[in-house]
Coordinates of C-alpha atoms (C1' of nucleotides) in Angstrom, one line a residue:
Chain A
M13 CA 82.4 14.0 48.7
T14 CA 84.8 11.9 50.7
L15 CA 85.2 12.7 54.4
R16 CA 88.6 13.7 55.4
L17 CA 89.0 12.9 59.1
F18 CA 92.0 13.6 61.4
N19 CA 93.8 10.4 62.1
T20 CA 95.6 10.3 65.5
L21 CA 97.9 7.6 64.1
T22 CA 99.2 9.6 61.2
G23 CA 98.7 13.0 62.7
Q24 CA 97.0 14.3 59.6
L25 CA 93.6 14.4 57.8
D26 CA 93.1 11.1 56.0
P27 CA 90.2 10.2 53.7
L28 CA 87.9 7.8 55.5
T29 CA 86.4 5.1 53.2
P30 CA 85.5 1.4 53.7
A31 CA 88.5 -0.8 52.9
D32 CA 86.1 -3.5 51.6
G33 CA 84.2 -1.0 49.5
R34 CA 80.9 -2.0 51.2
A35 CA 80.5 -0.9 54.8
L36 CA 82.8 1.1 57.0
R37 CA 83.8 -1.1 59.9
M38 CA 84.2 1.0 63.1
Y39 CA 84.7 0.2 66.8
A40 CA 84.0 2.7 69.5
C41 CA 84.8 2.2 73.1
G42 CA 81.6 2.2 75.1
P43 CA 80.7 2.9 78.7
T44 CA 81.8 1.2 81.9
V45 CA 78.5 0.8 83.5
Y46 CA 79.3 1.5 87.1
D47 CA 77.4 4.8 87.4
F48 CA 75.3 7.2 85.4
G49 CA 77.1 8.7 82.5
H50 CA 78.0 12.4 82.6
I51 CA 77.8 14.9 79.9
G52 CA 81.5 14.6 79.1
N53 CA 80.9 10.9 78.3
F54 CA 78.1 11.8 76.1
R55 CA 80.0 14.4 74.2
T56 CA 82.1 11.6 72.8
F57 CA 79.2 9.4 71.9
L58 CA 77.4 12.4 70.3
H59 CA 80.4 13.1 68.1
I60 CA 80.7 9.5 67.1
D61 CA 77.0 9.7 66.3
V62 CA 77.7 12.8 64.1
L63 CA 80.3 10.7 62.3
R64 CA 78.0 7.8 61.5
R65 CA 75.2 10.0 60.5
F66 CA 77.4 12.0 58.1
L67 CA 78.6 8.7 56.6
H68 CA 75.0 7.7 56.1
L69 CA 74.2 11.1 54.6
S70 CA 77.1 10.5 52.2
G71 CA 75.7 7.1 51.2
I72 CA 78.2 5.0 53.1
Q73 CA 77.0 2.0 55.1
V74 CA 78.4 1.4 58.5
R75 CA 79.1 -1.6 60.7
H76 CA 79.6 0.0 64.1
V77 CA 80.5 -1.9 67.2
M78 CA 80.3 -0.4 70.7
N79 CA 81.2 -2.5 73.7
I80 CA 79.7 -2.4 77.2
T81 CA 82.4 -2.9 79.8
D82 CA 80.4 -4.7 82.5
V83 CA 83.3 -6.0 84.6
D84 CA 86.1 -4.0 86.0
D85 CA 87.7 -2.9 89.3
K86 CA 85.1 -0.2 90.1
I87 CA 82.2 -2.5 89.2
I88 CA 83.5 -5.3 91.4
R89 CA 84.2 -2.9 94.3
N90 CA 80.8 -1.2 94.1
A91 CA 78.9 -4.4 93.6
A92 CA 80.6 -6.0 96.6
A93 CA 79.8 -2.9 98.7
A94 CA 76.1 -3.3 97.6
G95 CA 76.2 -7.0 98.3
Q96 CA 75.1 -7.8 94.7
P97 CA 76.4 -10.0 91.9
I98 CA 78.0 -7.7 89.3
G99 CA 75.3 -8.4 86.6
E100 CA 72.6 -7.2 89.0
Y101 CA 74.7 -4.2 89.9
T102 CA 75.4 -3.1 86.3
A103 CA 71.9 -3.7 84.8
P104 CA 70.3 -0.5 85.9
F105 CA 73.2 1.6 84.8
E106 CA 73.3 -0.1 81.4
E107 CA 69.6 0.7 81.0
A108 CA 70.1 4.3 82.1
F109 CA 72.9 4.7 79.6
F110 CA 70.6 3.7 76.7
E111 CA 67.8 5.9 78.0
D112 CA 70.2 8.8 78.0
L113 CA 71.4 8.0 74.4
D114 CA 67.8 7.9 73.3
A115 CA 67.1 11.3 74.9
L116 CA 70.1 12.7 73.1
R117 CA 69.0 11.0 69.8
V118 CA 72.2 9.0 69.5
E119 CA 71.7 6.2 67.0
R120 CA 72.3 2.7 68.2
P121 CA 75.4 1.0 66.8
E122 CA 74.8 -2.2 64.8
L123 CA 76.3 -4.4 67.5
I124 CA 76.7 -3.8 71.2
P125 CA 78.6 -6.7 72.8
R126 CA 79.1 -7.0 76.6
A127 CA 82.5 -7.9 77.9
T128 CA 81.1 -10.7 80.1
D129 CA 79.6 -12.4 77.0
N130 CA 83.0 -12.5 75.2
V131 CA 85.4 -13.9 77.8
P132 CA 86.3 -17.0 75.7
Q133 CA 87.5 -14.7 72.8
M134 CA 89.7 -12.8 75.3
V135 CA 91.2 -16.0 76.7
A136 CA 91.9 -17.2 73.2
L137 CA 93.7 -14.0 72.3
I138 CA 95.8 -14.2 75.4
Q139 CA 96.8 -17.7 74.6
R140 CA 97.7 -16.6 71.1
L141 CA 100.0 -14.0 72.6
E142 CA 101.5 -16.5 75.0
K143 CA 102.5 -18.8 72.1
Q144 CA 104.4 -15.9 70.7
G145 CA 106.2 -15.2 73.9
A146 CA 104.4 -11.9 74.3
A147 CA 102.3 -12.9 77.3
Y148 CA 103.5 -14.3 80.6
R149 CA 102.0 -15.5 83.9
T150 CA 103.1 -14.1 87.2
E151 CA 103.2 -16.0 90.5
D152 CA 99.7 -14.8 91.6
G153 CA 98.2 -16.2 88.5
S154 CA 97.7 -12.9 86.6
W155 CA 98.8 -12.5 83.0
Y156 CA 100.8 -9.6 81.5
F157 CA 101.7 -8.3 78.0
R158 CA 105.4 -8.0 77.4
I159 CA 105.8 -4.6 75.9
A160 CA 109.3 -5.5 74.8
A161 CA 107.7 -7.9 72.3
F162 CA 106.2 -4.9 70.4
P163 CA 108.9 -2.5 69.2
A164 CA 106.4 0.0 67.8
Y165 CA 104.8 0.6 71.2
G166 CA 104.0 4.3 71.6
K167 CA 103.2 4.9 67.9
L168 CA 99.7 6.1 68.6
S169 CA 100.4 8.4 71.6
K170 CA 103.8 9.4 70.1
K171 CA 105.4 8.6 73.4
D172 CA 109.1 8.1 73.7
L173 CA 109.4 5.5 76.4
S174 CA 113.1 5.1 76.2
G175 CA 113.6 7.4 79.2
M176 CA 111.6 5.1 81.4
E177 CA 114.2 2.8 82.7
D178 CA 113.0 -0.2 84.6
G179 CA 114.0 -0.2 88.2
A180 CA 115.0 3.4 88.2
R181 CA 111.9 4.6 90.1
V182 CA 109.6 1.7 90.2
D183 CA 110.2 -1.4 92.2
V184 CA 109.6 -4.0 89.6
D185 CA 109.5 -6.9 92.0
E186 CA 106.6 -5.4 93.8
Y187 CA 104.5 -5.9 90.7
E188 CA 106.0 -9.3 89.8
K189 CA 106.3 -8.0 86.3
D190 CA 109.2 -8.3 83.9
S191 CA 108.9 -4.6 83.2
S192 CA 107.0 -1.9 85.1
R193 CA 105.2 -0.8 81.9
D194 CA 103.9 -4.3 81.1
F195 CA 100.1 -4.2 81.4
A196 CA 97.6 -6.8 82.7
L197 CA 95.8 -9.0 80.3
W198 CA 94.2 -11.2 82.9
K199 CA 93.8 -10.6 86.6
A200 CA 93.9 -13.6 89.0
A201 CA 90.7 -14.0 91.0
K202 CA 90.7 -12.7 94.5
P203 CA 88.3 -14.2 97.1
G204 CA 84.8 -13.1 96.7
E205 CA 85.3 -11.4 93.3
A206 CA 83.6 -12.3 90.1
S207 CA 85.7 -14.6 88.1
W208 CA 85.8 -17.1 85.2
E209 CA 87.3 -20.6 85.3
T210 CA 89.5 -20.8 82.1
P211 CA 92.6 -22.4 80.7
L212 CA 94.5 -19.4 81.9
G213 CA 93.3 -20.0 85.5
R214 CA 90.5 -18.5 87.5
G215 CA 90.3 -14.8 87.0
R216 CA 88.8 -12.0 84.9
P217 CA 89.9 -10.1 81.8
G218 CA 91.9 -6.8 81.9
W219 CA 90.3 -3.8 80.3
H220 CA 92.5 -3.5 77.2
I221 CA 92.1 -7.1 76.1
E222 CA 88.3 -6.7 76.1
C223 CA 88.2 -4.2 73.4
S224 CA 90.8 -6.0 71.2
A225 CA 89.0 -9.3 71.5
M226 CA 85.5 -7.9 70.7
A227 CA 86.7 -5.7 67.9
M228 CA 88.4 -8.6 66.2
E229 CA 85.4 -10.9 66.9
Y230 CA 82.9 -8.6 65.2
L231 CA 84.9 -6.6 62.7
G232 CA 87.8 -8.8 61.8
E233 CA 91.5 -8.6 62.6
S234 CA 92.0 -5.4 60.6
F235 CA 89.3 -2.8 60.2
D236 CA 88.7 0.9 59.2
L237 CA 88.2 3.0 62.3
H238 CA 88.6 3.0 66.0
A239 CA 87.2 5.9 68.0
G240 CA 86.9 7.1 71.6
G241 CA 87.7 9.9 74.0
E242 CA 91.0 11.5 74.0
D243 CA 92.0 10.1 77.4
L244 CA 91.9 6.6 75.9
I245 CA 94.8 7.3 73.5
F246 CA 97.2 6.3 76.3
P247 CA 97.3 3.7 77.6
H248 CA 94.1 2.0 76.5
H249 CA 94.4 2.3 72.7
E250 CA 98.1 2.1 72.7
N251 CA 97.8 -1.2 74.5
E252 CA 95.1 -2.4 72.2
I253 CA 97.3 -1.8 69.2
A254 CA 100.3 -3.6 70.9
Q255 CA 98.4 -6.8 71.8
S256 CA 96.3 -6.9 68.6
E257 CA 99.1 -6.3 66.1
T258 CA 101.4 -8.6 68.0
A259 CA 98.8 -11.4 67.8
T260 CA 97.8 -11.0 64.2
G261 CA 100.9 -9.4 62.6
R262 CA 98.4 -7.1 60.8
P263 CA 97.5 -3.5 61.2
F264 CA 94.6 -3.3 63.8
A265 CA 92.6 -0.1 63.0
R266 CA 93.7 2.0 60.0
H267 CA 92.2 5.2 61.4
W268 CA 91.9 6.5 64.9
M269 CA 89.5 9.2 65.9
H270 CA 89.6 10.9 69.3
V271 CA 87.1 13.3 70.7
R272 CA 88.5 15.9 73.0
F273 CA 87.3 16.7 76.5
L274 CA 84.4 18.6 77.7
L275 CA 85.4 21.2 80.3
V276 CA 83.1 22.9 82.7
D277 CA 83.8 26.6 83.4
G278 CA 87.3 26.1 81.9
R279 CA 88.2 23.1 84.1
K280 CA 88.0 19.4 83.7
M281 CA 84.7 18.0 85.0
A282 CA 85.2 16.2 88.3
K283 CA 83.1 15.2 91.3
S284 CA 85.7 16.9 93.6
E285 CA 85.3 20.2 91.7
G286 CA 81.6 20.2 92.1
N287 CA 81.1 20.7 88.4
F288 CA 80.0 17.2 87.6
Y289 CA 76.8 16.9 85.6
T290 CA 74.8 13.9 84.3
L291 CA 72.2 14.3 81.5
R292 CA 69.5 13.8 84.1
D293 CA 70.8 16.7 86.2
L294 CA 70.4 19.0 83.2
L295 CA 67.0 17.7 82.2
L296 CA 65.7 18.2 85.7
K297 CA 67.0 21.8 85.7
G298 CA 64.7 22.4 82.8
Y299 CA 67.1 22.3 79.8
R300 CA 65.9 20.6 76.7
A301 CA 67.5 17.4 75.4
S302 CA 67.7 18.9 72.0
A303 CA 69.6 21.9 73.3
I304 CA 72.0 19.7 75.1
R305 CA 72.6 17.7 71.9
L306 CA 73.1 20.9 69.8
A307 CA 75.4 22.6 72.3
L308 CA 77.6 19.5 72.7
I309 CA 78.0 18.9 69.0
S310 CA 78.3 22.5 67.8
V311 CA 81.9 22.7 68.9
P312 CA 83.9 20.5 66.5
Y313 CA 85.1 17.3 68.1
R314 CA 88.8 18.1 67.9
H315 CA 88.5 21.2 70.1
P316 CA 87.8 20.9 73.8
I317 CA 84.4 22.4 74.6
N318 CA 83.8 24.6 77.5
F319 CA 80.4 23.7 78.8
T320 CA 78.3 26.4 80.5
F321 CA 74.6 26.8 81.2
E322 CA 74.6 29.8 78.9
S323 CA 75.7 27.6 76.0
L324 CA 72.5 25.6 76.6
T325 CA 70.4 28.7 76.6
D326 CA 72.1 29.8 73.3
A327 CA 71.4 26.5 71.7
T328 CA 67.7 26.7 72.8
G329 CA 67.4 30.0 71.0
A330 CA 69.1 28.6 67.9
I331 CA 66.8 25.6 67.8
D332 CA 63.7 27.8 68.2
R333 CA 64.8 29.9 65.3
L334 CA 65.2 26.8 63.1
R335 CA 61.9 25.2 64.3
T336 CA 60.0 28.4 63.7
F337 CA 61.4 28.7 60.3
R338 CA 60.6 25.1 59.3
S339 CA 57.0 25.5 60.5
R340 CA 56.7 28.7 58.5
L341 CA 58.0 26.9 55.5
T342 CA 55.7 23.9 55.8
S343 CA 52.5 25.6 56.9
G344 CA 52.8 28.9 55.0
E345 CA 51.0 29.5 51.8
F346 CA 53.1 30.8 48.9
P347 CA 52.1 32.0 45.4
E348 CA 52.7 29.7 42.5
G349 CA 56.0 29.9 40.7
Q350 CA 59.6 30.0 41.8
N351 CA 62.3 32.4 42.6
P352 CA 65.6 31.3 41.0
A353 CA 67.6 33.3 43.5
V354 CA 66.1 31.2 46.4
E355 CA 66.8 28.0 44.4
A356 CA 70.4 29.0 44.0
A357 CA 70.8 29.9 47.6
A358 CA 69.4 26.6 48.7
L359 CA 71.7 24.7 46.4
A360 CA 74.7 26.6 47.6
A361 CA 73.8 26.1 51.2
R362 CA 73.5 22.4 50.7
E363 CA 76.9 22.1 49.2
A364 CA 78.6 24.3 51.7
Y365 CA 77.0 22.3 54.5
R366 CA 78.2 19.0 53.2
A367 CA 81.7 20.4 52.4
A368 CA 82.1 21.7 56.0
L369 CA 81.2 18.3 57.5
A370 CA 83.4 16.5 55.0
N371 CA 86.3 18.6 56.2
D372 CA 87.0 16.8 59.5
L373 CA 83.4 17.1 60.7
N374 CA 83.5 20.8 61.1
T375 CA 80.0 21.1 62.7
A376 CA 80.5 24.8 63.6
D377 CA 81.2 25.7 60.0
A378 CA 78.4 23.5 58.8
R379 CA 75.8 25.4 60.7
A380 CA 76.6 28.7 59.1
P381 CA 75.2 28.1 55.6
V382 CA 72.0 26.7 57.1
F383 CA 71.4 29.8 59.1
E384 CA 72.3 32.0 56.2
L385 CA 69.6 30.3 54.2
V386 CA 67.1 30.7 56.9
R387 CA 67.7 34.5 56.9
S388 CA 67.6 34.9 53.1
A389 CA 64.5 32.7 52.8
N390 CA 62.7 34.6 55.6
T391 CA 63.6 37.8 53.9
A392 CA 62.2 36.5 50.6
M393 CA 59.0 35.4 52.4
D394 CA 58.6 38.8 54.0
K395 CA 58.9 40.5 50.6
G396 CA 56.5 38.0 48.9
E397 CA 59.3 36.8 46.7
F398 CA 59.2 33.2 48.0
F399 CA 57.1 30.8 45.8
A400 CA 55.5 27.4 46.2
A401 CA 58.1 25.8 44.0
N402 CA 60.9 27.0 46.3
R403 CA 59.6 25.1 49.3
E404 CA 61.0 21.7 48.4
S405 CA 64.6 22.7 47.9
V406 CA 64.8 24.7 51.1
L407 CA 63.2 21.8 53.1
Q408 CA 65.8 19.6 51.6
V409 CA 68.6 21.7 53.2
L410 CA 66.8 21.4 56.5
A411 CA 66.5 17.6 56.0
D412 CA 70.2 17.3 55.4
F413 CA 71.0 19.4 58.4
D414 CA 68.7 17.3 60.6
R415 CA 70.0 14.0 59.2
V416 CA 73.1 14.8 61.3
F417 CA 72.1 17.4 63.9
D418 CA 68.6 15.9 64.6
V419 CA 67.1 18.7 66.7
L420 CA 64.3 20.0 64.5
E421 CA 61.6 17.6 65.5
D422 CA 60.4 18.5 69.0
R423 CA 60.6 15.4 71.1
D424 CA 62.0 17.2 74.1
L425 CA 59.0 16.7 76.3
E426 CA 59.3 12.9 76.0
A427 CA 62.9 13.0 77.4
T428 CA 62.0 15.5 80.1
R429 CA 59.0 13.4 81.2
R430 CA 61.1 10.3 81.4
A431 CA 63.6 12.2 83.5
L432 CA 60.8 13.4 85.8
A433 CA 59.5 9.8 86.2
W434 CA 63.0 8.7 87.1
A435 CA 63.4 11.6 89.6
E436 CA 60.1 10.6 91.2
K437 CA 61.2 6.9 91.4
S438 CA 64.6 7.7 92.9
G439 CA 63.5 10.4 95.3
R440 CA 65.1 13.3 93.4
M441 CA 62.1 15.5 93.0
A442 CA 63.7 18.1 95.1
D443 CA 66.2 18.7 92.3
V444 CA 63.5 19.5 89.8
A445 CA 63.3 23.2 88.7
P446 CA 59.9 24.7 89.7
E447 CA 59.3 26.0 86.2
L448 CA 59.7 22.6 84.9
K449 CA 57.2 21.1 87.2
A450 CA 54.7 23.8 86.1
S451 CA 55.4 23.2 82.4
A452 CA 55.2 19.5 82.7
S453 CA 51.9 19.7 84.6
I454 CA 50.0 21.0 81.6
S455 CA 49.1 18.8 78.7
D456 CA 49.1 19.7 75.0
A457 CA 45.3 19.3 74.9
E458 CA 44.8 21.7 77.8
I459 CA 47.0 24.2 76.1
D460 CA 45.1 23.8 72.8
T461 CA 41.8 24.5 74.6
L462 CA 43.1 27.7 76.2
V463 CA 44.7 28.9 73.0
A464 CA 41.4 28.3 71.1
E465 CA 39.6 30.3 73.8
R466 CA 42.1 33.1 73.4
V467 CA 41.7 33.2 69.6
E468 CA 38.0 33.5 70.1
A469 CA 38.5 36.3 72.6
K470 CA 40.7 38.1 70.1
K471 CA 38.1 37.9 67.5
Q472 CA 35.6 39.6 69.8
R473 CA 38.4 42.1 70.5
N474 CA 38.3 41.1 74.1
F475 CA 42.0 41.8 74.6
T476 CA 41.8 41.7 78.4
R477 CA 40.8 38.1 78.3
A478 CA 43.2 37.3 75.6
D479 CA 46.1 38.8 77.5
Q480 CA 45.0 37.0 80.7
I481 CA 45.2 33.7 79.0
R482 CA 48.6 34.5 77.5
A483 CA 49.9 35.4 80.9
Q484 CA 48.4 32.3 82.4
L485 CA 50.2 30.1 79.9
A486 CA 53.4 32.1 80.2
E487 CA 53.5 31.2 83.9
K488 CA 53.7 27.5 82.8
G489 CA 56.5 28.3 80.3
I490 CA 54.2 28.3 77.2
V491 CA 54.8 31.0 74.7
I492 CA 52.2 32.2 72.2
E493 CA 52.9 33.6 68.8
D494 CA 50.2 35.3 66.7
A495 CA 51.4 34.9 63.1
K496 CA 49.6 36.1 60.0
D497 CA 48.5 32.6 59.2
G498 CA 47.3 31.7 62.7
T499 CA 48.3 31.4 66.3
R500 CA 50.9 28.9 67.4
W501 CA 52.4 28.0 70.8
K502 CA 55.5 26.4 72.1
R503 CA 57.1 25.3 75.3
K504 CA 60.0 27.4 76.4
Chain B
rG15 C1' 109.3 18.9 85.5
rC16 C1' 108.4 16.9 80.4
rA17 C1' 104.8 16.9 76.3
rC18 C1' 100.6 18.7 73.7
rC19 C1' 96.6 22.3 72.7
rG20 C1' 94.5 27.0 72.8
rG21 C1' 94.1 32.7 73.5
rU22 C1' 89.2 36.0 67.5
rG23 C1' 83.2 41.2 69.1
rG24 C1' 79.2 41.2 75.5
rC25 C1' 79.2 35.4 75.4
rG26 C1' 80.0 30.9 72.3
rA27 C1' 82.6 29.9 67.9
rA28 C1' 84.4 29.2 62.4
rG29 C1' 88.1 30.9 59.1
rU30 C1' 92.0 32.7 55.7
rG31 C1' 98.8 35.2 53.5
rG32 C1' 95.4 40.3 50.7
rU33 C1' 92.0 43.8 55.7
rA34 C1' 86.9 39.0 60.0
rA35 C1' 81.3 33.1 58.9
rC36 C1' 77.5 31.6 62.0
rG37 C1' 74.6 31.3 66.7
rC38 C1' 73.0 33.8 71.2
rG39 C1' 72.7 38.6 73.4
rC40 C1' 72.1 43.9 73.2
rU41 C1' 70.4 48.9 70.8
rG42 C1' 67.2 51.4 67.2
rG43 C1' 63.4 50.7 63.4
rU44 C1' 59.4 48.0 60.4
rC45 C1' 55.2 44.9 61.3
rU46 C1' 51.5 43.9 65.4
rG47 C1' 45.4 45.7 69.5
rC48 C1' 49.9 44.7 72.6
rA49 C1' 53.5 41.0 72.4
rA50 C1' 56.0 37.1 70.1
rA51 C1' 58.0 35.6 65.5
rA52 C1' 60.2 37.6 61.1
rC53 C1' 62.9 41.4 58.6
rC54 C1' 66.1 46.0 58.2
rA55 C1' 70.1 48.9 60.5
rG56 C1' 73.9 49.1 64.3
rU57 C1' 76.9 46.3 67.6
rA58 C1' 85.7 43.4 66.5
rU59 C1' 89.2 49.3 61.6
rU60 C1' 90.4 44.3 64.5
rC61 C1' 91.9 38.5 65.8
rA62 C1' 96.6 38.1 73.9
rC63 C1' 101.4 41.0 73.8
rG64 C1' 106.5 42.1 71.5
rG65 C1' 109.7 41.2 67.5
rG66 C1' 110.8 38.9 62.6
rU67 C1' 109.7 37.1 57.3
rU68 C1' 106.6 39.3 53.2
rC69 C1' 104.4 44.1 48.5
rA70 C1' 100.8 42.3 52.3
rA71 C1' 99.9 38.5 58.7
rU72 C1' 94.7 37.6 62.7
rU73 C1' 96.6 33.7 59.4
rC74 C1' 104.0 31.8 58.7
rC75 C1' 108.6 32.0 62.3
rC76 C1' 110.7 33.3 67.3
rG77 C1' 110.0 35.1 72.2
rU78 C1' 106.8 36.7 76.4
rC79 C1' 102.3 36.4 79.3
rC80 C1' 97.8 33.8 80.3
rG81 C1' 94.5 29.4 80.3
rG82 C1' 93.7 24.2 79.7
rU83 C1' 94.9 19.0 79.1
rG84 C1' 98.1 14.6 79.2
rC85 C1' 102.3 11.9 81.5
rU86 C1' 97.9 6.7 87.0
rC87 C1' 91.7 5.0 86.6
rC88 C1' 88.9 8.3 83.4
rA89 C1' 84.8 9.6 77.4

RNA sequence: GCACCGGUGGCGAAGUGGUAACGCGCUGGUCUGCAAAACCAGUAUUCACGGGUUCAAUUCCCGUCCGGUGCUCCA
C-alpha cells in the first residue's frame, strides 16, 4: 500500500516512493541547540518519526538526515553572555535534545550532521551561486542571495511577492542589499564572534545555506522528501529551494511535508504567554513519556493540536487499556482451537489500520480499528470464545500498531528517573510533583514483596491486611488488579 | 490590513452527498470478599448560524458569527 502524503509544493496528496527504488531519501530540519526543546518542537519530530516508522512498516528503506544547527545569532549571543565558546555552550543542549528524543521513543535518523562540521560545503555552494550571478557581497563582507535570479521564488509558500516594491517601505540602503527581500548567505564576522576564515572572507554561514549544503552533501542534489514545522515554509524552505535550484538547475526536494503547530489552551505556545512547556516540565509533573508521545501523535500532523493536561490524562487511560489487553492476551490461557470470527476481525483491523496511515498518516483514524479489535477480542475472551490459535493474529495487530505508535512496552519509569536525576543535578527538585517523588521512591522489588504478602493474606481471607497493603501502595501511585489468572500491579 | 485553516457528544478527535469511527469521562448493570480490570446498556435525531444547489448535505456553494495561525526569529 503506497503512502499518499500531502505535498506542500503541489498542494495535494502525492504518492511518496523512493525515486531510486531503493531507499527514500529525506531531510528534516533539526533543532537549533540554544535551549531545551519544548513540546511544540517535539510534535514535529514525533510526526516525522511516525512517517519513517510507517515507511519501515511498509517495507521501505529510509535514508534520513537531520541537521543540528549549532551556530546562529541566538547561540552566539547566549554563548557570549555566558563567556563560553559556542561549542561548549551548545553541547549540553544537544545532549539534552537526544535524551528527550529517547524518552519519547523517536528513532534516530541515519545521519545527524552538525552545521559547524560542514562549513566548507556551504562556502562552496555560495561560490557556485556567485559564479551564476545569484550571490553578491556587500560592503561589510556579508553575502546575499539575489532573489531576482530565481523567478520561481514563492512557489512553495504560494506567496505573490509582486506587491512588495523595493524602496516603498524599506530603506534598501540601510541593509546594503540590492533588494530588501534578498537574504543572507554568509554573515561577516563581528569582533568577538565565532567565525571561519574562508575564501568568502571571515564570517559564518546563514541559516538557510546550512540546510541546502548538508542536504546536498548527504542526499544528493535532488532527493525525495524535505520535512519540518509549518513555520519553516517561509522563509526558510522557500530560500532553500531558491538557492539550491539556482545552483544545480535541478529540482531540490520533490515532496515537502510540514507539521502544523502545537497550541496550548488554544494559543500558540510562548514564554511570554506563560504556557511554555519542555518535555522535562511534563515528566516532572508526573506525566508519562508514553502518554506524551501518544497525545502528540494522535492528532494527525496536518491539523494543529491543542495541547492540554487533560489530553495527557486521556492518553494515559488509552495506553493502560492497550497494555492491560496485551498482558491478558500474552499471559492468559485459552482453550485449543480457533474462532474464525476473531481471525477475520484481526485481519480486518490490520488492513484498516494500515490503510488509515497510508492515507496521509491519519493517526487518529488508525487507532480506531485497533481499539475496536481490543473490545471484540475482550468480549470473546469473556464469553470463552477466544482460542489459543487466535492469539497470534491479534498480537500481530498490536505489533503493527506499536511499530509506529510505540507505547505498549512500559519504559516510562526510565524516562521519569532520568528526568528526576536531571532535576536533582540542576536544582529543580522543587518542580517535582509530590506523587511522583513517592512513586519513584519505591522499587519494583519492594512492590513485588508487598504484593506477594497481600496475595498470601487474601488466601488466609485476611482482607483487612490485604486492603491495608493495597491502600499503602495506592499512596505511592501503585494500582493493584486481582484478575482471574493472578494479581498484577502497575504504576499510575 | 492581506492570506490561510478550523468550528462534530462533557472533553479530545475521525469521517462521508444517503441520516455520525475511536479514545477519555459519566450513569446503570454483570463479575468480584471489596475494588480494579473486562464486558453489556445508556450517554450528538445531530455535526456554529442563515440561505442556496440536490430526490437527499454534517459533507458542495454563498454569506454571517466565533476561534486560531502566517505575513520578522521560531518546530
